[in-house]
Coordinates of C-alpha atoms in Angstrom, one line a residue:
Chain K
X82 CA -8.1 2.9 -14.1
X83 CA -6.1 4.0 -17.1
X84 CA -4.9 0.5 -18.2
X85 CA -7.8 -1.4 -19.7
X86 CA -7.2 -5.0 -18.9
X87 CA -9.4 -6.2 -21.8
X88 CA -7.1 -4.4 -24.2
X89 CA -4.0 -5.9 -22.5
X90 CA -5.4 -9.4 -22.7
X91 CA -6.5 -8.9 -26.3
X92 CA -3.1 -7.6 -27.4
X93 CA -1.2 -10.3 -25.6
X94 CA -3.3 -13.0 -27.2
X95 CA -3.0 -11.3 -30.6
X96 CA 0.8 -11.0 -30.2
X97 CA 1.1 -14.7 -29.3
X98 CA -1.5 -15.9 -31.8
X99 CA 0.1 -14.0 -34.7
X100 CA 3.5 -15.5 -33.9
X101 CA 2.1 -19.0 -33.8
X102 CA 0.1 -18.5 -37.0
X103 CA 3.0 -17.1 -39.0
X104 CA 5.4 -19.7 -37.7
X105 CA 2.8 -22.4 -38.7
X106 CA 3.0 -21.2 -42.3
X107 CA 6.8 -21.4 -42.2
X108 CA 6.7 -25.0 -40.8
X109 CA 5.6 -28.3 -42.2
X110 CA 3.5 -31.3 -41.1
X111 CA 2.1 -31.4 -37.6
X112 CA 3.9 -28.3 -36.4
X113 CA 2.3 -26.3 -39.3
X114 CA -1.2 -27.7 -38.7
X115 CA -1.2 -27.2 -34.9
X116 CA 0.4 -23.8 -34.9
X117 CA -1.9 -22.5 -37.7
X118 CA -5.0 -23.9 -36.0
X119 CA -4.3 -22.7 -32.5
X120 CA -2.7 -19.5 -33.6
X121 CA -5.9 -18.7 -35.4
X122 CA -8.0 -19.6 -32.4
X123 CA -5.9 -17.4 -30.1
X124 CA -6.0 -14.5 -32.6
X125 CA -9.8 -14.7 -32.7
X126 CA -9.9 -14.8 -28.9
X127 CA -7.7 -11.7 -28.8
X128 CA -10.0 -9.9 -31.2
X129 CA -13.0 -10.8 -29.1
X130 CA -11.3 -9.1 -26.1
X131 CA -10.9 -5.9 -28.2
X132 CA -14.6 -6.1 -29.0
X133 CA -15.5 -6.4 -25.3
X134 CA -14.1 -2.9 -24.8
X135 CA -17.0 -1.5 -26.7
X136 CA -19.6 -3.4 -24.6
X137 CA -18.8 -2.0 -21.1
X138 CA -17.4 0.9 -19.2
X139 CA -13.6 1.3 -19.1
X140 CA -12.0 -1.0 -16.7
Chain M
X267 CA 15.0 -37.6 -19.0
X268 CA 16.1 -35.9 -22.2
X269 CA 16.2 -32.1 -22.1
X270 CA 14.0 -30.1 -24.3
X271 CA 15.5 -27.9 -27.0
X272 CA 13.6 -24.7 -27.6
X273 CA 13.3 -23.1 -31.0
X274 CA 13.6 -19.3 -31.5
X275 CA 9.7 -19.1 -31.8
X276 CA 9.4 -20.5 -28.2
X277 CA 11.9 -17.9 -26.9
X278 CA 10.0 -15.2 -28.7
X279 CA 6.7 -16.2 -27.1
X280 CA 8.3 -16.3 -23.6
X281 CA 9.8 -12.9 -24.3
X282 CA 6.5 -11.4 -25.4
X283 CA 4.9 -12.5 -22.1
X284 CA 7.8 -11.0 -20.1
X285 CA 7.5 -7.7 -21.9
X286 CA 3.8 -7.5 -21.3
X287 CA 4.3 -8.2 -17.6
X288 CA 6.9 -5.6 -17.1
X289 CA 4.9 -3.1 -19.2
X290 CA 1.9 -3.6 -16.9
X291 CA 4.0 -2.8 -13.9
X292 CA 5.6 0.2 -15.6
X293 CA 2.2 1.7 -16.8
X294 CA 0.6 1.2 -13.4
X295 CA 3.5 3.0 -11.7
X296 CA 1.9 6.4 -12.3
X297 CA -1.4 5.3 -10.9
X298 CA 0.0 3.8 -7.7
X299 CA 0.6 6.8 -5.4
X300 CA -1.1 5.9 -2.1
X301 CA -1.4 2.9 0.3
X302 CA -5.0 2.5 -1.0
X303 CA -3.7 2.1 -4.5
X304 CA -0.7 -0.1 -3.6
X305 CA -2.3 -2.5 -1.1
X306 CA -6.0 -2.4 -2.2
X307 CA -5.9 -1.4 -5.9
X308 CA -7.9 1.7 -4.9
X309 CA -10.9 -0.6 -4.3
X310 CA -11.6 -0.2 -8.0
X311 CA -11.3 -3.7 -9.4
X312 CA -14.4 -4.9 -11.3
X313 CA -15.9 -8.2 -10.2
X314 CA -14.9 -10.2 -13.3
X315 CA -11.2 -9.2 -12.9
X316 CA -11.3 -9.8 -9.1
X317 CA -13.0 -13.1 -9.7
X318 CA -10.4 -14.4 -12.2
X319 CA -7.6 -13.1 -9.9
X320 CA -9.3 -14.9 -6.9
X321 CA -9.1 -18.1 -8.9
X322 CA -5.7 -17.5 -10.3
X323 CA -4.1 -16.6 -7.0
X324 CA -4.6 -20.3 -6.2
X325 CA -3.4 -21.4 -9.7
X326 CA 0.3 -21.4 -9.1
X327 CA 2.3 -23.9 -11.1
X328 CA 2.6 -26.2 -8.1
X329 CA -1.1 -26.4 -8.2
X330 CA -1.3 -26.9 -12.0
X331 CA 1.5 -29.4 -12.1
X332 CA 0.4 -31.0 -8.8
X333 CA -3.1 -31.5 -10.0
X334 CA -2.0 -33.1 -13.2
X335 CA 0.4 -35.3 -11.2
X336 CA -2.5 -36.3 -8.8
X337 CA -4.6 -37.0 -11.9
X338 CA -2.0 -39.5 -13.1
X339 CA -1.6 -41.0 -9.6
X340 CA -5.2 -41.0 -8.2
X341 CA -7.4 -40.7 -11.3
X342 CA -10.5 -38.5 -11.5
X343 CA -10.8 -38.6 -7.7
X344 CA -8.4 -35.6 -7.9
X345 CA -11.4 -33.6 -9.0
X346 CA -12.7 -33.8 -5.4
X347 CA -10.1 -31.0 -4.8
X348 CA -12.3 -28.8 -7.0
X349 CA -15.9 -30.0 -6.8
X350 CA -15.9 -30.8 -3.1
X351 CA -12.7 -29.1 -1.9
X352 CA -13.1 -25.7 -3.4
X353 CA -16.4 -24.7 -5.1
X354 CA -18.7 -25.0 -2.0
X355 CA -16.3 -23.0 0.1
X356 CA -16.0 -20.4 -2.5
X357 CA -19.8 -20.0 -2.6
X358 CA -19.8 -19.8 1.2
X359 CA -17.2 -17.0 1.4
X360 CA -19.1 -15.0 -1.3
X361 CA -22.6 -15.3 0.2
X362 CA -21.9 -15.3 3.9
X363 CA -18.4 -14.1 4.8
X364 CA -17.6 -11.3 2.3
X365 CA -20.1 -9.0 3.9
X366 CA -18.0 -9.1 7.1
X367 CA -14.6 -8.8 5.4
X368 CA -15.7 -6.0 3.0
X369 CA -18.3 -4.4 5.3
X370 CA -16.0 -4.2 8.3
X371 CA -13.5 -2.0 6.3
X372 CA -10.7 -4.2 7.7
X373 CA -7.7 -3.9 5.4
X374 CA -6.6 -7.5 5.9
X375 CA -7.8 -10.8 7.5
X376 CA -5.6 -10.3 10.6
X377 CA -7.1 -6.9 11.0
X378 CA -10.6 -8.4 10.9
X379 CA -9.5 -10.7 13.7
X380 CA -8.4 -7.6 15.7
X381 CA -11.7 -5.9 15.2
X382 CA -13.8 -9.0 16.0
X383 CA -11.6 -10.5 18.8
X384 CA -8.4 -8.7 20.1
X385 CA -4.8 -7.7 19.3
X386 CA -3.2 -11.0 20.4
X387 CA -5.4 -13.0 18.0
X388 CA -4.5 -10.7 15.2
X389 CA -0.7 -10.8 16.1
X390 CA -0.8 -14.6 16.1
X391 CA -2.5 -14.8 12.7
X392 CA -0.3 -12.1 11.1
X393 CA 3.0 -13.7 12.1
X394 CA 2.0 -17.2 11.1
X395 CA 0.5 -15.9 7.8
X396 CA 3.6 -13.8 7.0
X397 CA 5.9 -16.7 7.6
X398 CA 3.7 -19.0 5.4
X399 CA 3.6 -16.6 2.5
X400 CA 7.4 -16.2 2.4
X401 CA 7.9 -20.0 2.5
X402 CA 5.2 -20.5 -0.1
X403 CA 6.7 -17.9 -2.4
X404 CA 10.2 -19.4 -1.9
X405 CA 8.9 -22.9 -2.7
X406 CA 7.3 -21.5 -5.9
X407 CA 10.7 -19.9 -6.9
X408 CA 12.5 -23.1 -6.1
X409 CA 10.2 -25.2 -8.1
X410 CA 10.5 -22.8 -11.1
X411 CA 14.3 -23.0 -10.9
X412 CA 14.2 -26.8 -10.6
X413 CA 11.8 -27.2 -13.6
X414 CA 13.8 -24.9 -15.9
X415 CA 17.1 -26.5 -15.0
X416 CA 15.8 -30.1 -15.4
X417 CA 13.7 -29.4 -18.5
X418 CA 15.7 -26.9 -20.4
X419 CA 19.1 -27.1 -18.8
X420 CA 18.9 -23.4 -17.8
X421 CA 21.1 -22.4 -14.9
X422 CA 19.2 -22.7 -11.6
X423 CA 20.6 -19.5 -10.0
X424 CA 19.9 -17.5 -13.1
X425 CA 16.4 -18.8 -13.5
X426 CA 15.6 -18.0 -9.8
X427 CA 17.1 -14.5 -9.9
X428 CA 15.5 -13.6 -13.3
X429 CA 12.0 -14.7 -12.1
X430 CA 12.4 -12.9 -8.8
X431 CA 13.6 -9.7 -10.6
X432 CA 10.6 -9.7 -12.9
X433 CA 8.1 -10.2 -10.0
X434 CA 9.9 -7.5 -8.1
X435 CA 9.6 -5.0 -10.9
X436 CA 5.9 -5.4 -11.4
X437 CA 4.9 -5.6 -7.8
X438 CA 7.2 -2.8 -6.7
X439 CA 5.7 -0.4 -9.2
X440 CA 2.1 -1.5 -9.6
X441 CA 1.4 -3.1 -6.2
X442 CA -1.7 -5.3 -5.9
X443 CA -3.2 -4.0 -9.2
X444 CA -0.2 -5.2 -11.1
X445 CA -0.3 -8.6 -9.3
X446 CA -4.1 -9.0 -10.1
X447 CA -3.7 -8.0 -13.7
X448 CA -0.9 -10.5 -14.2
X449 CA -3.0 -13.2 -12.5
X450 CA -5.7 -12.6 -15.0
X451 CA -3.2 -12.8 -17.9
X452 CA -1.9 -16.1 -16.4
X453 CA -5.5 -17.5 -16.4
X454 CA -5.9 -16.9 -20.1
X455 CA -2.4 -18.2 -20.8
X456 CA -3.2 -21.4 -19.0
X457 CA -6.4 -21.9 -20.9
X458 CA -4.7 -21.1 -24.2
X459 CA -1.7 -23.3 -23.4
X460 CA -3.5 -26.3 -21.9
X461 CA -6.7 -26.6 -24.0
X462 CA -4.7 -27.8 -27.1
X463 CA -2.9 -30.3 -24.9
X464 CA -6.2 -31.8 -23.7
X465 CA -7.6 -31.9 -27.2
X466 CA -4.4 -33.4 -28.7
X467 CA -4.2 -36.0 -25.9
X468 CA -7.9 -37.0 -26.2
X469 CA -7.6 -37.4 -30.0
X470 CA -4.6 -39.6 -29.3
X471 CA -6.3 -42.0 -26.9
X472 CA -9.6 -42.3 -28.9
X473 CA -11.6 -39.6 -27.2
X474 CA -13.2 -39.8 -23.7
X475 CA -14.6 -43.3 -24.4
X476 CA -11.1 -44.5 -25.4
X477 CA -9.6 -42.9 -22.3
X478 CA -12.1 -44.6 -20.0
X479 CA -11.4 -48.0 -21.6
X480 CA -7.7 -47.6 -21.2
X481 CA -8.0 -46.4 -17.6
X482 CA -10.3 -49.3 -16.7
X483 CA -7.5 -51.6 -17.8
X484 CA -4.9 -49.6 -15.8
X485 CA -7.1 -49.8 -12.7
X486 CA -7.4 -53.6 -13.0
X487 CA -3.6 -53.8 -13.6
X488 CA -3.0 -51.8 -10.4
X489 CA -5.2 -54.2 -8.4
X490 CA -8.3 -52.0 -8.2
X491 CA -11.8 -52.4 -9.6
X492 CA -12.5 -51.4 -13.2
X493 CA -13.7 -47.8 -13.1
X494 CA -11.6 -46.7 -10.1
X495 CA -9.7 -44.1 -12.1
X496 CA -12.8 -42.6 -13.7
X497 CA -15.4 -42.6 -10.9
X498 CA -15.5 -40.1 -8.1
X499 CA -17.4 -41.8 -5.2
X500 CA -18.1 -45.4 -6.1
X501 CA -14.9 -46.8 -4.5
X502 CA -14.8 -44.7 -1.4
X503 CA -16.6 -47.0 1.0
X504 CA -13.3 -48.7 1.8
X505 CA -10.0 -46.7 1.7
X506 CA -8.1 -49.7 0.4
X507 CA -10.4 -49.7 -2.7
X508 CA -9.1 -46.5 -4.3
X509 CA -5.6 -45.2 -5.1
X510 CA -6.1 -42.1 -2.9
X511 CA -6.5 -44.3 0.2
X512 CA -9.4 -42.3 1.6
X513 CA -13.0 -43.0 2.6
X514 CA -16.0 -40.8 1.9
X515 CA -16.3 -39.4 5.5
X516 CA -12.6 -38.3 5.7
X517 CA -13.0 -36.9 2.2
X518 CA -16.2 -34.9 2.8
X519 CA -15.3 -33.7 6.3
X520 CA -11.5 -33.3 6.0
X521 CA -11.2 -32.0 2.5
X522 CA -14.8 -30.8 1.7
X523 CA -15.3 -29.0 4.9
X524 CA -12.3 -28.2 7.1
X525 CA -9.4 -27.9 4.7
X526 CA -11.3 -26.2 1.8
X527 CA -13.3 -23.8 4.0
X528 CA -10.1 -23.1 6.0
X529 CA -8.2 -22.1 2.9
X530 CA -10.8 -20.3 0.8
X531 CA -12.6 -18.5 3.6
X532 CA -9.6 -17.4 5.7
X533 CA -6.5 -17.2 3.6
X534 CA -5.7 -13.6 3.0
X535 CA -3.9 -14.5 -0.3
X536 CA -7.3 -15.2 -2.0
X537 CA -9.5 -13.0 0.2
X538 CA -7.4 -9.9 -0.6
X539 CA -8.5 -10.2 -4.3
X540 CA -12.2 -9.9 -3.3
X541 CA -11.5 -7.1 -0.8
X542 CA -10.0 -5.1 -3.7
X543 CA -13.3 -5.2 -5.6
X544 CA -15.0 -1.9 -6.4
X545 CA -18.1 -2.4 -4.2
X546 CA -19.7 -4.8 -1.7
X547 CA -21.7 -6.3 -4.5
X548 CA -18.6 -6.9 -6.6
X549 CA -16.8 -8.4 -3.6
X550 CA -19.6 -10.9 -3.0
X551 CA -19.7 -11.8 -6.7
X552 CA -15.9 -12.3 -6.9
X553 CA -15.8 -15.8 -5.4
X554 CA -18.9 -16.8 -7.2
X555 CA -17.4 -15.7 -10.6
X556 CA -14.3 -17.6 -9.7
X557 CA -16.3 -20.8 -8.8
X558 CA -17.5 -21.2 -12.4
X559 CA -14.0 -21.7 -14.1
X560 CA -12.9 -23.6 -10.9
X561 CA -15.7 -26.1 -11.7
X562 CA -14.4 -26.6 -15.2
X563 CA -10.7 -26.6 -14.5
X564 CA -10.4 -30.3 -13.8
X565 CA -11.0 -30.9 -17.5
X566 CA -7.9 -28.7 -18.2
X567 CA -5.5 -29.8 -15.6
X568 CA -6.5 -33.3 -14.4
X569 CA -7.4 -34.8 -17.8
X570 CA -3.7 -34.5 -19.0
X571 CA -2.8 -36.6 -16.0
X572 CA -5.4 -39.2 -16.8
X573 CA -4.1 -39.3 -20.4
X574 CA -0.5 -39.6 -19.2
X575 CA -1.1 -42.6 -17.0
X576 CA -3.3 -44.3 -19.6
X577 CA -0.4 -44.0 -22.1
X578 CA 2.3 -44.9 -19.6
X579 CA 0.6 -48.0 -18.2
X580 CA -1.4 -48.8 -21.3
X581 CA 1.8 -50.1 -22.9
X582 CA 1.1 -49.3 -26.5
X583 CA 2.4 -45.8 -26.8
X584 CA 5.8 -44.2 -27.0
X585 CA 4.9 -41.8 -24.2
X586 CA 6.2 -42.9 -20.8
X587 CA 6.3 -40.9 -17.5
X588 CA 9.9 -41.0 -16.2
X589 CA 10.8 -43.0 -13.2
X590 CA 12.4 -41.8 -10.0
X591 CA 15.7 -43.4 -8.7
X592 CA 13.6 -45.7 -6.5
X593 CA 11.7 -47.0 -9.6
X594 CA 8.3 -45.3 -8.9
X595 CA 6.9 -43.1 -11.5
X596 CA 7.8 -39.4 -11.3
X597 CA 4.2 -38.0 -11.5
X598 CA 5.4 -34.4 -11.0
X599 CA 6.8 -34.4 -14.5
X600 CA 3.4 -35.2 -16.1
X601 CA 2.7 -31.7 -17.5
X602 CA 6.3 -31.0 -18.8
X603 CA 6.4 -34.4 -20.4
X604 CA 3.0 -34.0 -22.0
X605 CA 4.0 -30.6 -23.3
X606 CA 7.2 -32.0 -24.8
X607 CA 5.3 -35.0 -26.3
X608 CA 2.4 -33.3 -27.9
X609 CA 3.5 -29.8 -28.7
X610 CA 5.6 -28.7 -31.7
X611 CA 7.8 -25.6 -31.5
X612 CA 5.6 -22.6 -31.1
X613 CA 2.9 -24.2 -29.0
X614 CA 5.6 -25.6 -26.8
X615 CA 6.7 -22.0 -26.1
X616 CA 3.1 -21.1 -25.2
X617 CA 2.8 -24.1 -22.8
X618 CA 6.0 -23.2 -21.1
X619 CA 5.0 -19.6 -20.9
X620 CA 1.8 -20.6 -19.2
X621 CA 3.8 -22.6 -16.6
X622 CA 6.2 -19.8 -16.0
X623 CA 3.3 -17.3 -15.6
X624 CA 1.8 -19.6 -13.0
X625 CA 5.0 -19.7 -11.0
X626 CA 5.5 -16.0 -11.1
X627 CA 1.9 -15.1 -10.4
X628 CA 1.9 -17.6 -7.5
X629 CA 5.0 -15.8 -6.1
X630 CA 3.6 -12.3 -6.7
X631 CA 0.3 -13.3 -5.0
X632 CA 2.2 -14.3 -1.9
X633 CA 4.4 -11.2 -2.0
X634 CA 1.5 -8.8 -2.2
X635 CA -0.3 -10.6 0.6
X636 CA 2.9 -10.5 2.7
X637 CA 3.6 -6.8 2.1
X638 CA 0.1 -5.9 3.1
X639 CA 0.0 -8.0 6.3
X640 CA 3.5 -7.0 7.3
X641 CA 2.9 -3.2 6.7
X642 CA -0.5 -3.0 8.4
X643 CA -0.5 -5.9 11.0
X644 CA 3.1 -6.0 12.1
X645 CA 4.9 -2.8 11.2
X646 CA 1.9 -0.5 11.6
X647 CA 0.6 -2.3 14.7
X648 CA 3.8 -3.0 16.7
X649 CA 6.7 -1.0 15.2
X650 CA 5.5 2.4 14.1
X651 CA 1.8 3.0 14.5
X652 CA 0.1 6.2 13.3
X653 CA 2.7 7.1 10.6
X654 CA 1.7 8.9 7.4
X655 CA 0.3 7.3 4.3
X656 CA 3.4 8.0 2.3
X657 CA 5.5 6.4 5.0
X658 CA 3.5 3.2 4.9
X659 CA 3.6 3.2 1.1
X660 CA 7.4 3.4 1.3
X661 CA 7.4 0.6 3.9
X662 CA 5.1 -1.4 1.6
X663 CA 7.5 -1.1 -1.3
X664 CA 10.6 -1.9 0.9
X665 CA 8.7 -4.9 2.3
X666 CA 8.2 -6.0 -1.3
X667 CA 11.9 -6.0 -1.8
X668 CA 12.5 -7.7 1.5
X669 CA 9.8 -10.3 0.8
X670 CA 11.4 -11.1 -2.6
X671 CA 14.8 -11.4 -1.0
X672 CA 13.4 -13.6 1.8
X673 CA 11.7 -15.7 -0.9
X674 CA 15.0 -16.2 -2.7
X675 CA 16.6 -17.3 0.6
X676 CA 13.6 -19.7 1.2
X677 CA 14.2 -21.1 -2.3
X678 CA 17.8 -21.9 -1.5
X679 CA 16.7 -23.4 1.9
X680 CA 14.4 -25.6 -0.2
X681 CA 17.4 -26.8 -2.2
X682 CA 19.3 -27.8 1.0
X683 CA 16.3 -29.4 2.7
X684 CA 14.5 -31.5 0.2
X685 CA 11.5 -32.0 2.5
X686 CA 10.6 -28.3 2.8
X687 CA 7.6 -28.7 0.5
X688 CA 6.2 -31.5 2.7
X689 CA 6.9 -29.4 5.8
X690 CA 5.1 -26.4 4.3
X691 CA 2.0 -28.5 3.5
X692 CA 2.1 -29.7 7.1
X693 CA 2.2 -26.2 8.5
X694 CA -0.7 -25.2 6.3
X695 CA -2.8 -28.1 7.8
X696 CA -1.8 -27.0 11.3
X697 CA -2.5 -23.3 10.9
X698 CA -5.3 -22.9 8.3
X699 CA -7.6 -25.7 9.3
X700 CA -8.3 -24.5 12.9
X701 CA -8.6 -20.9 11.7
X702 CA -11.9 -21.7 10.0
X703 CA -13.3 -22.7 13.3
X704 CA -12.3 -19.4 14.8
X705 CA -13.9 -17.5 11.9
X706 CA -17.1 -19.6 12.0
X707 CA -17.6 -19.0 15.7
X708 CA -16.4 -15.3 15.4
X709 CA -18.8 -14.5 12.6
X710 CA -21.9 -16.5 13.6
X711 CA -21.7 -16.6 17.4
X712 CA -21.4 -13.2 19.1
X713 CA -20.5 -14.7 22.4
X714 CA -17.1 -15.9 21.1
X715 CA -14.3 -14.0 22.9
X716 CA -10.7 -13.0 22.1
X717 CA -9.3 -15.3 24.8
X718 CA -11.3 -18.2 23.4
X719 CA -10.1 -17.5 19.8
X720 CA -6.4 -17.1 20.7
X721 CA -6.2 -20.1 23.0
X722 CA -8.4 -22.2 20.7
X723 CA -6.0 -21.6 17.8
X724 CA -3.0 -22.3 19.9
X725 CA -4.4 -25.5 21.4
X726 CA -5.6 -26.7 18.0
X727 CA -2.2 -26.2 16.4
X728 CA -0.5 -28.1 19.2
X729 CA -3.1 -30.9 19.1
X730 CA -2.7 -31.1 15.3
X731 CA 1.0 -31.6 15.8
X732 CA 0.3 -34.3 18.4
X733 CA -2.0 -36.1 16.1
X734 CA 0.6 -36.0 13.4
X735 CA 3.3 -37.1 15.8
X736 CA 1.3 -40.1 16.9
X737 CA 0.1 -41.4 13.5
X738 CA 1.9 -42.6 10.4
X739 CA 0.7 -43.2 6.8
X740 CA 1.4 -46.7 5.3
X741 CA 4.8 -47.3 3.7
X742 CA 6.4 -44.3 5.6
X743 CA 9.1 -44.2 8.1
X744 CA 8.7 -42.1 11.3
X745 CA 9.8 -38.5 10.9
X746 CA 8.4 -35.7 8.8
X747 CA 5.6 -37.9 7.6
X748 CA 4.5 -38.5 11.3
X749 CA 5.0 -41.0 14.0
X750 CA 7.8 -39.0 15.7
X751 CA 6.2 -39.4 19.1
X752 CA 5.2 -43.0 18.7
X753 CA 2.6 -44.7 16.5
X754 CA -0.9 -45.2 17.8
X755 CA -2.6 -45.4 14.4
X756 CA -1.6 -46.1 10.8
X757 CA -3.4 -44.4 7.9
X758 CA -3.7 -46.0 4.5
X759 CA -2.2 -42.9 2.8
X760 CA -0.7 -39.5 3.5
X761 CA -3.8 -37.9 2.3
X762 CA -6.0 -39.7 4.8
X763 CA -3.6 -38.6 7.5
X764 CA -3.8 -35.0 6.3
X765 CA -7.6 -35.0 6.2
X766 CA -7.9 -36.4 9.7
X767 CA -5.2 -34.0 11.1
X768 CA -7.3 -31.2 9.7
X769 CA -10.6 -32.6 11.2
X770 CA -8.8 -33.0 14.6
X771 CA -7.4 -29.5 14.5
X772 CA -10.8 -28.0 13.5
X773 CA -12.7 -29.9 16.2
X774 CA -10.2 -29.0 19.0
X775 CA -10.3 -25.3 18.0
X776 CA -14.0 -25.2 17.8
X777 CA -14.5 -26.9 21.2
X778 CA -11.7 -25.0 23.0
X779 CA -12.9 -21.6 21.6
X780 CA -16.5 -22.4 22.6
X781 CA -15.5 -23.6 26.1
X782 CA -13.1 -20.7 26.9
X783 CA -15.5 -18.2 25.4
X784 CA -18.2 -19.4 27.8
X785 CA -16.1 -18.5 30.8
X786 CA -14.6 -15.2 29.6
X787 CA -16.3 -11.9 29.0
X788 CA -17.6 -11.2 25.5
X789 CA -17.4 -7.8 23.7
X790 CA -20.5 -5.6 24.0
X791 CA -22.9 -5.7 21.0
X792 CA -22.0 -2.1 20.0
X793 CA -18.4 -3.2 19.3
X794 CA -19.5 -6.1 17.1
X795 CA -21.8 -4.3 14.7
X796 CA -20.7 -5.2 11.1
X797 CA -18.5 -8.0 12.4
X798 CA -21.1 -10.6 13.5
X799 CA -24.0 -12.2 11.5
X800 CA -26.6 -11.4 14.2
X801 CA -25.5 -7.7 14.4
X802 CA -25.1 -6.9 10.7
X803 CA -27.7 -5.7 8.2
X804 CA -28.0 -8.1 5.3
X805 CA -26.4 -6.6 2.2
X806 CA -28.7 -6.0 -0.7
X807 CA -27.6 -6.7 -4.3
X808 CA -28.0 -3.9 -6.8
X809 CA -28.2 -6.4 -9.6
X810 CA -31.7 -8.0 -9.7
X811 CA -30.7 -11.0 -11.7
X812 CA -27.4 -11.4 -9.8
X813 CA -28.6 -12.1 -6.3
X814 CA -25.5 -13.9 -4.9
X815 CA -27.7 -16.5 -3.1
X816 CA -29.5 -17.5 -6.3
X817 CA -26.2 -17.6 -8.3
X818 CA -24.6 -19.7 -5.6
X819 CA -27.5 -22.2 -5.6
X820 CA -27.2 -22.5 -9.4
X821 CA -23.5 -23.2 -9.2
X822 CA -24.1 -25.7 -6.4
X823 CA -26.6 -27.5 -8.6
X824 CA -24.1 -27.6 -11.5
X825 CA -21.3 -29.0 -9.3
X826 CA -23.7 -31.5 -7.8
X827 CA -24.6 -32.6 -11.3
X828 CA -20.9 -33.1 -12.1
X829 CA -20.6 -35.3 -9.0
X830 CA -23.5 -37.4 -10.2
X831 CA -22.3 -37.7 -13.8
X832 CA -18.9 -39.0 -12.6
X833 CA -20.3 -40.8 -9.5

């Protein structure tokens, strides 16, 4: 299968996480704290999915 | 209820998801050239993807929002729908039933029924299933339009048409693979969107201990014993002692056996995901992989409901669930209200994207199951048999368009008839519950015959309707809720009535199929090889540490432990 779902999931999470993270830095108070924290977690999760690609055969 | 105002960041996150979804459909277009690709994903889906899709096909937004609503209404007893009403059935289908579905080379559940029984049994199942999927898909679309118009003030028509168009594009081009990929994306979006909600909510109420303390007070305030909202089994000896109004036998037999096995073991919507797996081994592991997150999901979807009711009836917070015109709490708004209360712009967009993804995946799942059953079991069987592969592929794509159009019509029918959701649930109970008896006898008793299966199913459906027509839940008026033939029994709740309707339908189907089979001629053994337990070689796992039986036992122990912990 040409489309590797691990990469798709990884990129979607990265795209969403980065937006939250950057928006968090432009915000204040609770919005800043929550968006930076969860944006960061989602970016890491997206990165992990990219790493998964190295561990198995192409999906 | 005040409408939410979205910030540009929220729109940006929703748009990112939509672009990914459409991109998947477009990229898969080139790889979808035959019926095998379109309807079965080329039987090339790895177990972990099939497993998450198997789980997510059942994770439509009605399920997600409905479970949170039930959490608020009934407390942690809602987890019975997972730990009793899903996981054991998922293990059963993986260990015992998948060898027949996958090994028989049937392309759909109705086709398995043709191979095992006869053409009329397949026709009956194909027609009822096709109708149910369209209604279900339409109700999903209706609920999405309703949510977006109530919550965001978006136009109902535009929301319905836009969601339908997105689903059409990705299913039309990418077929089942596209639907499965999007279901997996939806799974991760729900986790990413709901986990911060649970954590923020628990922090707010003082952790799990604080939540239990508040819920104990809520239970006493509602006239129940302290602990009713946080204990699974302790208050089920008497149906009046718990908010669900059910007792342990109806719960275990009705939900834990008939309804859950009827759904997870026979509904082609979920079974299709496992049948698309790359091997028999992967197909058997699919429901087992799905069972693990299924076991954990109550913490993600039910806990927000528990927090919502603790805050609403706890009396010391600014959070309140809205009331319906009749003054009762509108539990269906639990998730949207919690998202609005806890999430700032940004995360709010993520939470809403997770909800939209659930609606669209739920619809796509129904549409892919519909186009397969219609093309193979209705068009290919009765309208134009023996046509070319390219012809059926074209019909499959046209059926996708027709299925989406019919779903839109069903969505508008739901607007006109506000009880269509209740009606749909009723039809599920009438049709799915007896079907499990048919499969149980068909797979494990080689003497079961086609006449027995067909008449057993019909009689069970009629008897379920009779049971419904002669009973009524408390606080209901005769009509769609029951009692339309007269009232011979009152149930403490709708749920108790549903469980007993299912038990009744299953029992009648089992007994009628057994009795009629005994007086009709069975198929010879040669025709039943690969379709019956006694005439099928046991599949051998090619993964030593992954023997499905052992994995299933491990999961069963874990789910048993959860029942004990929250006893």
